Short mmCIF file of C-alpha atoms and ligand atoms in Angstrom, two decimals:
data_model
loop_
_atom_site.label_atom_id
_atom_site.label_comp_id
_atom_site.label_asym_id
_atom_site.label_seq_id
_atom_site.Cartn_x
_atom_site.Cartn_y
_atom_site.Cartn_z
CA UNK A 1 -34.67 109.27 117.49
CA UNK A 2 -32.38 106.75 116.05
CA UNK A 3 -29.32 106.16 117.97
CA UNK A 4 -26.06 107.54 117.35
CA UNK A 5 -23.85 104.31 116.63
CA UNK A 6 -20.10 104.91 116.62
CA UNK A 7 -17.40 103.21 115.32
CA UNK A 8 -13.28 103.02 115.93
CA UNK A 9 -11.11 102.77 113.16
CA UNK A 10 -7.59 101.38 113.24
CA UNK A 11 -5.77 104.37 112.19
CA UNK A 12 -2.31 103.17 110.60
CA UNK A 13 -1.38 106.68 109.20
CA UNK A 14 -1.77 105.37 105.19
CA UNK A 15 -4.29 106.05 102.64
CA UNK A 16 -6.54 103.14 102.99
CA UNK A 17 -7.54 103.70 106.99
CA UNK A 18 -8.18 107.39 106.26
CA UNK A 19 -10.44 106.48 103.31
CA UNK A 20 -12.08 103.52 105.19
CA UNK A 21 -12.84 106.06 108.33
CA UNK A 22 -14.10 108.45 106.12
CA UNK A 23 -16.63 106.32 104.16
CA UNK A 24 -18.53 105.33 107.16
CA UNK A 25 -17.71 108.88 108.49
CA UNK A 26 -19.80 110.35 105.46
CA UNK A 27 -22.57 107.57 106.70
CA UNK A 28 -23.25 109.89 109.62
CA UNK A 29 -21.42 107.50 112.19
CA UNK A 30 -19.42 108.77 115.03
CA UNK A 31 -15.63 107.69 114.43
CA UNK A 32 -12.59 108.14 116.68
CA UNK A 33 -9.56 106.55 115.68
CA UNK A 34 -6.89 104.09 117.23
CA UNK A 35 -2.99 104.11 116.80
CA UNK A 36 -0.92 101.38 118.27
CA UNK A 37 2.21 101.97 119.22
CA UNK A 38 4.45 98.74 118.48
CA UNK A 39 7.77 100.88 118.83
CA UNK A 40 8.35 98.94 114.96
CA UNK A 41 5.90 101.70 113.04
CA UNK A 42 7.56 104.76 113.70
CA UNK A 43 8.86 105.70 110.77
CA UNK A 44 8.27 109.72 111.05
CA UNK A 45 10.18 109.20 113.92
CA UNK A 46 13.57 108.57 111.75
CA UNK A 47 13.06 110.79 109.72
CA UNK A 48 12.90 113.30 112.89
CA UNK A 49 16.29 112.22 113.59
CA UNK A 50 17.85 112.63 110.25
CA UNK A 51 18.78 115.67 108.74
CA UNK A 52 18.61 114.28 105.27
CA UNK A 53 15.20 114.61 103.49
CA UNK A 54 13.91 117.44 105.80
CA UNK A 55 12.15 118.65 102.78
CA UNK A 56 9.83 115.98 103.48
CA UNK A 57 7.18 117.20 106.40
CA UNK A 58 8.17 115.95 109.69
CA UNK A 59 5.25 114.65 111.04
CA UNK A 60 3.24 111.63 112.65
CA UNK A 61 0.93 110.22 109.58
CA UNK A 62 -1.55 108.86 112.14
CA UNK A 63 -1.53 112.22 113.66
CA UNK A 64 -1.87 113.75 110.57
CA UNK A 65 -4.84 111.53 109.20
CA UNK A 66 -6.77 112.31 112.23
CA UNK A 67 -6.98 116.15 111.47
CA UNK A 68 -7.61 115.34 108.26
CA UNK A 69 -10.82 113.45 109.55
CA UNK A 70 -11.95 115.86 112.63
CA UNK A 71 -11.43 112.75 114.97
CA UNK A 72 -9.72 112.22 118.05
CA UNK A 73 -6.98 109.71 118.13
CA UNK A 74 -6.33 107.11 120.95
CA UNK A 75 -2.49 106.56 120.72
CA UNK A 76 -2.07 102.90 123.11
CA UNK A 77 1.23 101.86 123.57
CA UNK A 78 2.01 98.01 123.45
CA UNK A 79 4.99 97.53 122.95
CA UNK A 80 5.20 94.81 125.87
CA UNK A 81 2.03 92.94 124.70
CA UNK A 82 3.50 93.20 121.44
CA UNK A 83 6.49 91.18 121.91
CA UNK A 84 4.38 87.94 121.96
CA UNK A 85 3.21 88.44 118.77
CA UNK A 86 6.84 89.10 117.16
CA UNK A 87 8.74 86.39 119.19
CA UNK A 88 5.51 83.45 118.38
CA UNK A 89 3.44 84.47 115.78
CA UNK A 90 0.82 81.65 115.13
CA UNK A 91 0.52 81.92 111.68
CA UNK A 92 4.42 82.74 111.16
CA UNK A 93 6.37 85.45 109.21
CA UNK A 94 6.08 87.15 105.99
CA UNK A 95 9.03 88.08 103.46
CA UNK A 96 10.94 89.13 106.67
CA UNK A 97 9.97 89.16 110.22
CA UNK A 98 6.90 90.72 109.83
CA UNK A 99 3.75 88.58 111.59
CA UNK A 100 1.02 90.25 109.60
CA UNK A 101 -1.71 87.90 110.11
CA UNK A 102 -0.89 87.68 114.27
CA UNK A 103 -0.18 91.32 114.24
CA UNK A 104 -3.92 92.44 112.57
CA UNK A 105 -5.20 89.68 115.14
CA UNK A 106 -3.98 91.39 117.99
CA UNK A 107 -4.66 94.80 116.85
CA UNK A 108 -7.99 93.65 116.30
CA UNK A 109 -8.58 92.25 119.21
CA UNK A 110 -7.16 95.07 121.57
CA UNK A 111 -9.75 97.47 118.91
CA UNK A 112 -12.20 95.34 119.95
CA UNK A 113 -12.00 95.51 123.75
CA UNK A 114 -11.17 99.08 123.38
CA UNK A 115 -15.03 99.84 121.83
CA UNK A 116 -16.44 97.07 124.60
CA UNK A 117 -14.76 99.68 127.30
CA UNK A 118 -15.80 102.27 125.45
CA UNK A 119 -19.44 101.81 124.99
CA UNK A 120 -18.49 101.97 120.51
CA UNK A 121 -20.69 99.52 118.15
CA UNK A 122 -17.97 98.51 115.76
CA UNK A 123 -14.37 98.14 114.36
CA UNK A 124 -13.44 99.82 110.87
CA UNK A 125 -10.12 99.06 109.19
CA UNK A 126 -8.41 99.61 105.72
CA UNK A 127 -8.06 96.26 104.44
CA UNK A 128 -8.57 95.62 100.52
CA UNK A 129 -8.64 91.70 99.49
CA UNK A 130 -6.30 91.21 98.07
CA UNK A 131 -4.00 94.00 98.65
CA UNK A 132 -0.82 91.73 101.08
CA UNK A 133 -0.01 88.56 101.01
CA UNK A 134 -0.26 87.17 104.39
CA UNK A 135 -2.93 89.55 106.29
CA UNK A 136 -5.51 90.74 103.66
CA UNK A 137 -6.18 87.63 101.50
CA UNK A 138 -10.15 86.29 100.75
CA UNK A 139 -9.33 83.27 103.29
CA UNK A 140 -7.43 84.98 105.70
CA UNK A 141 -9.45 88.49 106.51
CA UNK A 142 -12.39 86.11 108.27
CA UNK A 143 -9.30 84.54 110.23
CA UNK A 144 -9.19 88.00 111.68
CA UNK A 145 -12.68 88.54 112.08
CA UNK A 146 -12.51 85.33 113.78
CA UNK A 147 -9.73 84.69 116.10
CA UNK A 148 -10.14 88.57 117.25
CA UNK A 149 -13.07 88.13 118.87
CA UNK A 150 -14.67 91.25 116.95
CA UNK A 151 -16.32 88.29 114.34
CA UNK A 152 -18.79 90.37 112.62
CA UNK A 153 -18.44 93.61 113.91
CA UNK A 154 -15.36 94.09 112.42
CA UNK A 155 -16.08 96.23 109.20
CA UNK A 156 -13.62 97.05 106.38
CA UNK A 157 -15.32 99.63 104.04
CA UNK A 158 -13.09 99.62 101.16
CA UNK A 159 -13.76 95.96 100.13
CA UNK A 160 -17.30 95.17 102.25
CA UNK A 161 -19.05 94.40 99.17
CA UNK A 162 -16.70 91.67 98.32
CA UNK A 163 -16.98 90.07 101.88
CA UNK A 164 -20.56 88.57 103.75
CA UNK A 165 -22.77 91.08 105.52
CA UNK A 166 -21.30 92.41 108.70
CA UNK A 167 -23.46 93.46 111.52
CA UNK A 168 -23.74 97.10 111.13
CA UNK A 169 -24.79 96.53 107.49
CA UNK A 170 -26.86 93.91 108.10
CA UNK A 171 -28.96 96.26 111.16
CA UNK A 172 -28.25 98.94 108.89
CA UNK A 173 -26.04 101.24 111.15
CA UNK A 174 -24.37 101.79 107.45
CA UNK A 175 -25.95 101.38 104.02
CA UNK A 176 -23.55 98.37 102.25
CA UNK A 177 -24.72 99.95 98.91
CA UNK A 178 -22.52 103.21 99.93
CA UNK A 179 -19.60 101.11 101.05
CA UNK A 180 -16.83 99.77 98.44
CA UNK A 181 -15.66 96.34 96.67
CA UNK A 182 -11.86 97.14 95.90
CA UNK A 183 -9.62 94.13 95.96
CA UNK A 184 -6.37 93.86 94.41
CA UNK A 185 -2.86 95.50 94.73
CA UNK A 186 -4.06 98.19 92.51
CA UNK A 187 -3.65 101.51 94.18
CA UNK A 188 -6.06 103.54 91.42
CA UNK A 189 -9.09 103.29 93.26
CA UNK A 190 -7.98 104.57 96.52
CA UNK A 191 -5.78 107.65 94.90
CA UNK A 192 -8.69 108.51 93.16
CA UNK A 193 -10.94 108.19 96.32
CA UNK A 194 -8.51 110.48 97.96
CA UNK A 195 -8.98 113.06 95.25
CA UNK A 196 -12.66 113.19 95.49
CA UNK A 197 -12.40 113.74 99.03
CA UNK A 198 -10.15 116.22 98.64
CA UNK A 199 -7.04 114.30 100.19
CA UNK A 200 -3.46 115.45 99.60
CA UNK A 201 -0.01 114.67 100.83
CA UNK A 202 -1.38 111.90 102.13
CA UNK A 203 1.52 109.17 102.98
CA UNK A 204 1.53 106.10 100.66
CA UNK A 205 4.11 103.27 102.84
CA UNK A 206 5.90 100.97 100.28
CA UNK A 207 5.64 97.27 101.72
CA UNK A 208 4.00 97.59 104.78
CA UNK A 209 2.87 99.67 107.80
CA UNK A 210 6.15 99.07 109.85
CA UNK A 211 9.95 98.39 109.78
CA UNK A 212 9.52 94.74 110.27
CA UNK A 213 9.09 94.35 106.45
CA UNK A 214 12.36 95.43 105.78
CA UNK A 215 14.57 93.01 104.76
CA UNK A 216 17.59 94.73 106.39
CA UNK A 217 15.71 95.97 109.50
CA UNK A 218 14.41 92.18 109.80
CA UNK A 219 18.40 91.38 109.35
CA UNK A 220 19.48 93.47 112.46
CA UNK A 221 16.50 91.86 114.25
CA UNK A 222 17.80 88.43 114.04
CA UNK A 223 21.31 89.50 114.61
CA UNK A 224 20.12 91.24 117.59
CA UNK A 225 18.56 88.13 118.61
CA UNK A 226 21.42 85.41 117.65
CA UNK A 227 23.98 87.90 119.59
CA UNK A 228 21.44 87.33 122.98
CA UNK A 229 21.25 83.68 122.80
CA UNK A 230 16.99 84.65 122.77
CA UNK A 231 14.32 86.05 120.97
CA UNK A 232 14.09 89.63 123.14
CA UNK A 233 14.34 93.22 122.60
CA UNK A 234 13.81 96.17 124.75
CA UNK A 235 12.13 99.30 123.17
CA UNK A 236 15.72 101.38 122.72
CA UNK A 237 16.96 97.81 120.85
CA UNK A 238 14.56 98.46 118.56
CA UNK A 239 14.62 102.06 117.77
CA UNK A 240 18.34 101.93 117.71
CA UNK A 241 17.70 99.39 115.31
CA UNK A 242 16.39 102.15 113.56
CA UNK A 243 19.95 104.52 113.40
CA UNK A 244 23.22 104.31 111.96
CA UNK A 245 25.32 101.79 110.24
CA UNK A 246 25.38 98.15 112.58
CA UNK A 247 28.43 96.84 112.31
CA UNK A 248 29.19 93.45 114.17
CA UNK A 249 33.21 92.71 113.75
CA UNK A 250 33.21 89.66 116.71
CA UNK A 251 29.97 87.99 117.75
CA UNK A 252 29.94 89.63 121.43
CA UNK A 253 29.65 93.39 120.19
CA UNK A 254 28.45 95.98 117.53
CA UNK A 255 29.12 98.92 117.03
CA UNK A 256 26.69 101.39 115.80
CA UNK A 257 27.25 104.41 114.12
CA UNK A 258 26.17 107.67 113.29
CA UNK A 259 25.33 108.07 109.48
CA UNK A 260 25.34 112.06 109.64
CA UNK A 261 24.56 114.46 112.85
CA UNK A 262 21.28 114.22 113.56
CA UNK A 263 22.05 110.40 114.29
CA UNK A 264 24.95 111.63 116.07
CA UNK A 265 22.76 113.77 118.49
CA UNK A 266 20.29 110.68 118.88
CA UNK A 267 22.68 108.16 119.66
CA UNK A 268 24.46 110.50 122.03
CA UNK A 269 20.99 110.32 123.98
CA UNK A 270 22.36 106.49 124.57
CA UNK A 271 25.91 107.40 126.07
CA UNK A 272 24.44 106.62 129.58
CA UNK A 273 23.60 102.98 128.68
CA UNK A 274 26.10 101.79 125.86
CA UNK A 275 30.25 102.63 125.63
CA UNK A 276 30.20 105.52 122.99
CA UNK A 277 32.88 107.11 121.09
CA UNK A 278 33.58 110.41 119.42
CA UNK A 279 35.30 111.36 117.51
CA UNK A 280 38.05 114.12 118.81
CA UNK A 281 41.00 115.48 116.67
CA UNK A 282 38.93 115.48 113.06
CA UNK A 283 34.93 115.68 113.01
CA UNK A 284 33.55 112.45 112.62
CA UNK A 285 30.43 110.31 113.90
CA UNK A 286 29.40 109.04 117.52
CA UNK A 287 29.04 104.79 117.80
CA UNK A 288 27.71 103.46 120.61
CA UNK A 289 29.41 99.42 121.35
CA UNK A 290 26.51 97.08 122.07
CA UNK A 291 28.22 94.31 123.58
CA UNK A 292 30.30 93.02 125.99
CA UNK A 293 33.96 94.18 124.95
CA UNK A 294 37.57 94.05 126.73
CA UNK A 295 40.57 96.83 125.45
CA UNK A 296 40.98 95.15 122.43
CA UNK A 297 37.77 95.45 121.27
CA UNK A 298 37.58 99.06 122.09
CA UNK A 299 40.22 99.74 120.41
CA UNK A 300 38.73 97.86 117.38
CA UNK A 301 35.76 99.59 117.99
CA UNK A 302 37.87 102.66 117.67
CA UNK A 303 39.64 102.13 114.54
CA UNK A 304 36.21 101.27 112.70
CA UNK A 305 34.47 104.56 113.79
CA UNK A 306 37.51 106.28 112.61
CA UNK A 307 37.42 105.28 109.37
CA UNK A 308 33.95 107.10 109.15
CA UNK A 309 35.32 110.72 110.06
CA UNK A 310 36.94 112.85 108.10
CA UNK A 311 40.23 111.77 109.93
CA UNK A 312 40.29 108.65 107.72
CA UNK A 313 43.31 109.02 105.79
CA UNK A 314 45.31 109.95 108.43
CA UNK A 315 48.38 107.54 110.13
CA UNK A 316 46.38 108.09 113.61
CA UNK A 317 43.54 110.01 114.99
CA UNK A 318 41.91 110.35 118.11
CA UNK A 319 39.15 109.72 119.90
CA UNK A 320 37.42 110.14 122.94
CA UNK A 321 35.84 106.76 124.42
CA UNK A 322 33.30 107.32 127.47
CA UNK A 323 31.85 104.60 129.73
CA UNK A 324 28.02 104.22 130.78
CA UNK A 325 28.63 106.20 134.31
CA UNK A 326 30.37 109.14 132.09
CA UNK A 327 34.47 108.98 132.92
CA UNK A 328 36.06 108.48 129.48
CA UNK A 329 39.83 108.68 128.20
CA UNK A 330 41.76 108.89 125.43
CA UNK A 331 42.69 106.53 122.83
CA UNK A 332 44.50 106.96 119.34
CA UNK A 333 44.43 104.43 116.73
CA UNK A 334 44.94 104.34 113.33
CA UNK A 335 41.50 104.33 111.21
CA UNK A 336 40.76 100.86 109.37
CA UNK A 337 40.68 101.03 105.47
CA UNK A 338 38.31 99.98 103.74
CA UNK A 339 40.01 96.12 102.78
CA UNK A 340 40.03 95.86 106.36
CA UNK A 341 36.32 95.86 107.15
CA UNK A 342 34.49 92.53 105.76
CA UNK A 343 31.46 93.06 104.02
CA UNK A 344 29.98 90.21 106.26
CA UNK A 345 30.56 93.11 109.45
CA UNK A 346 27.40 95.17 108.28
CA UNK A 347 24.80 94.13 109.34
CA UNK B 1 7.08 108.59 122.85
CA UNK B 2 6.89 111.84 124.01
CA UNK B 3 3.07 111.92 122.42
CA UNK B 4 2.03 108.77 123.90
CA UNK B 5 3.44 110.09 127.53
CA UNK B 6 1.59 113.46 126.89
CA UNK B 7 -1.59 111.25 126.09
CA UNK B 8 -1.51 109.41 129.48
CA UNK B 9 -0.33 112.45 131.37
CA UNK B 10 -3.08 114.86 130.34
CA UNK B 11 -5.61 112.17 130.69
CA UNK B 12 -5.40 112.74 134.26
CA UNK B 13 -5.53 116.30 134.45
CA UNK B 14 -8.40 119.01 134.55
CA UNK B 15 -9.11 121.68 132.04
CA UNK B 16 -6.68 124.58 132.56
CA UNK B 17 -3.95 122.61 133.95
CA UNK B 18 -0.38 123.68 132.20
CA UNK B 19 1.50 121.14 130.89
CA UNK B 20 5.30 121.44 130.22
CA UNK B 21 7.09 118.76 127.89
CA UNK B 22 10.30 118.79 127.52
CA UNK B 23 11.83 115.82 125.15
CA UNK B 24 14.30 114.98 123.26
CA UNK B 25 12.83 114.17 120.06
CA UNK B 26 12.86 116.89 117.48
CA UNK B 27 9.51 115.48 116.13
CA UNK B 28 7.65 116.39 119.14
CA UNK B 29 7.56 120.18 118.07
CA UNK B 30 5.29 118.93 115.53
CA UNK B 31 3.52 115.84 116.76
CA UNK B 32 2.51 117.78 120.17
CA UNK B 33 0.99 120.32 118.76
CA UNK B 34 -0.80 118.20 116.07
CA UNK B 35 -2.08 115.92 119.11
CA UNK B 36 -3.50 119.25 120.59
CA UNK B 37 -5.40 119.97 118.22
CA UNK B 38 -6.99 116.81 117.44
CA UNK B 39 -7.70 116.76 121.20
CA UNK B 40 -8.78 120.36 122.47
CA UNK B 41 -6.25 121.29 124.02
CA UNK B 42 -4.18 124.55 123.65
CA UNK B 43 -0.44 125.05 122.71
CA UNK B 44 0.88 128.05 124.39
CA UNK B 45 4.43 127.90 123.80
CA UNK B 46 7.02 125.40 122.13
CA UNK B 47 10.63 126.42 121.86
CA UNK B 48 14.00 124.67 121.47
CA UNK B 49 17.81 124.42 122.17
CA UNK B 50 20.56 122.43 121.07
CA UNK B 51 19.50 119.25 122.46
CA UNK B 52 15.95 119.75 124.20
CA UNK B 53 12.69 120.41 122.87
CA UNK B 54 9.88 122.14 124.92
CA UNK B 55 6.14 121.99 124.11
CA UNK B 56 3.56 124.34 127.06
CA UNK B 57 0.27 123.24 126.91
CA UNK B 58 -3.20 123.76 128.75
CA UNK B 59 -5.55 120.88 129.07
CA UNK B 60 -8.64 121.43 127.18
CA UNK B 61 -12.54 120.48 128.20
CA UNK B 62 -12.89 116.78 127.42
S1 SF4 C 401 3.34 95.56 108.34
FE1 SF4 C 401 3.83 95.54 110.54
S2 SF4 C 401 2.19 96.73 111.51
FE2 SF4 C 401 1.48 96.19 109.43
S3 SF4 C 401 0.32 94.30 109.70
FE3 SF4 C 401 2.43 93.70 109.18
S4 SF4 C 401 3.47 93.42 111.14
FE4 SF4 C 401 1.59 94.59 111.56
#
């Protein structure tokens, strides 16, 4: 009896990993899938928070593609490992400060020791030549292959035909006739794919598989890290990164706040770490001050928030500021207008 | 992550075992549940109030 060889697939939550675990899925190998969790590629997780677009499902892609598939799902969590590859990448940035090539590396890599621990044969991805810039380029996809550690065990179905022979073809674990040569940005191939296989709803990211290819999430990043002195986050930088409007109005604080209530019930998950405010004689958002601040800058603080309730024509309003250990007070100030905040302040 | 915690929680449990999460993620009532299936296990109860979110489970055969 042959043996039953089994593969892990890097399950992103997009189109191209489902369709690259199911064509070596239909080859009769055994597939489970792999999510990491970078604490950057969480996007159903704002949209969990926001009230606004609820029409759209609420759900975990990665989760999602996994059903779709009948495979279980390994969820890993690296967000400390993870911080190397942000603060150093080897092979730099791309449009913002997204480390593709370093990032697929890694990911690769951890895949790979993952199947070793494991007892799997090989690695499946969704790459297409072609398809980005940095990581999935003709010269760069072998720099994966290689500086992984996975070499040739590391299969990507929906373009092997336009790359050498890997391992499991070349033993013939899978038949390279069955498997695909897509390359290019053209997305045709794979939504058509999906409709043979009877794929819907499937999620289609614009730009990249996390938030650190967009160019104002990759903004607040580097603020975030000019305002420390040092590269460094913590996992609730990042996420908060996520919420709300950032405002900076002095280099040792921003304030960040709510952009409608179901960011206003997130960030008041925060109040035990950060200053907040809230907004008390007309309804209006909670901020959290990231920072180090004196009374002035509260009061700032204050007047800023202000002008984003409904209090904000009003001579004065008030609101309710609460320290880290939970005693707050009183303060009423007089909302900012609009000439008064600097465009330069948002961040 | 209240998936990821589930994950490494119920990977040291037996079959049978309840499981009570209670987060504060609104996406949980979804993702948990999705999770469960994917990995055998059973949802017996997810409810929710103003700020908390509550997902019962009982850890399936491996
Ligand atoms: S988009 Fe993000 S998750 Fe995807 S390869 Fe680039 S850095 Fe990694």
């Amino acid at each position: 009896m042959t043996q039953q060889r089994k593969a892990v697939a890097l399950i992103s939550g997009g189109l191209d990993s489902l369709l690259a675990a199911k064509i070596v899925q239909e080859q009769g190998i055994h597939v489970a899938g792999i999510n990491f969790f970078t604490g950057f590629c969480v996007e159903g997780h704002t949209h969990a928070i926001r009230k606004r677009g609820q029409d759209k499902p609420k759900r975990n892609n990665a989760l999602w593609v996994a059903e779709q598939l009948g495979i279980k799902l390994h969820i890993i969590d690296i967000i400390d490992e993870y911080k190397q590859v942000v603060f150093n990448p080897r092979y730099g940035y791309g449009a913002n400060l997204n480390p593709c090539l370093d990032c697929k590396i890694f990911m690769v890599r951890e895949a790979h020791l993952w199947c070793q621990r494991n007892n799997f044969d090989f690695i499946i991805t969704g790459e297409v030549v072609g398809q980005r810039p940095m990581s999935q380029r003709k010269d760069t996809m072998p720099v994966i292959s290689r500086r992984s550690g996975a070499d040739d065990l590391l299969l990507r179905p929906l373009s092997a035909r336009n790359l050498p022979p890997t391992l499991p073809e070349r033993l013939g674990w899978v038949d390279r006739e069955k498997l695909l040569g897509l390359s290019g940005r053209s997305r045709k191939p794979q939504i058509a794919l999906a409709k043979r296989f009877g794929f819907e709803e499937y999620a289609q990211p614009a730009g990249g598989c996390c938030f650190l290819t967009d160019a104002q999430y990759s903004a607040k990043l580097a603020d975030l890290w000019q305002a420390r002195g040092s590269k460094q986050y913590e996992l609730d930088d990042i996420m908060l990164l996520k919420v709300g409007r950032h405002l900076r109005p002095k280099p040792n604080f921003k304030v960040i706040i709510a952009r409608e209530e179901g960011e206003s019930n997130f960030l008041r998950g925060y109040r035990k770490h950060y200053l907040s405010i809230d907004s008390l004689s007309c309804p209006g958002p909670v901020a959290l001050i990231d920072g180090n601040v004196n009374n002035q800058d509260i009061e700032l603080a204050a007047s800023l928030v202000a002008r984003y309730g409904k209090g904000r024509d009003a001579t004065e309003v008030e609101m309710e500021v609460r320290t880290p250990a939970g005693t707050g007070y009183l303060l009423t100030v007089r909302p900012l207008t609009p000439e008064e905040i600097p465009e330069q302040w948002l961040l | 992550m209240p998936v990821i915690r589930t994950q490494n929680i119920v990977a040291e449990l037996s079959a049978g075992t309840l499981v009570e999460v209670v987060c504060t993620d609104p996406g949980a009532l979804n993702d948990i549940p999705s999770w469960c299936r994917i990995n055998g296990h059973r949802v017996v109860e997810t409810r929710s109030s103003a700020d908390e979110y509550v997902v019962i489970l009982e850890v399936g055969e491996e």
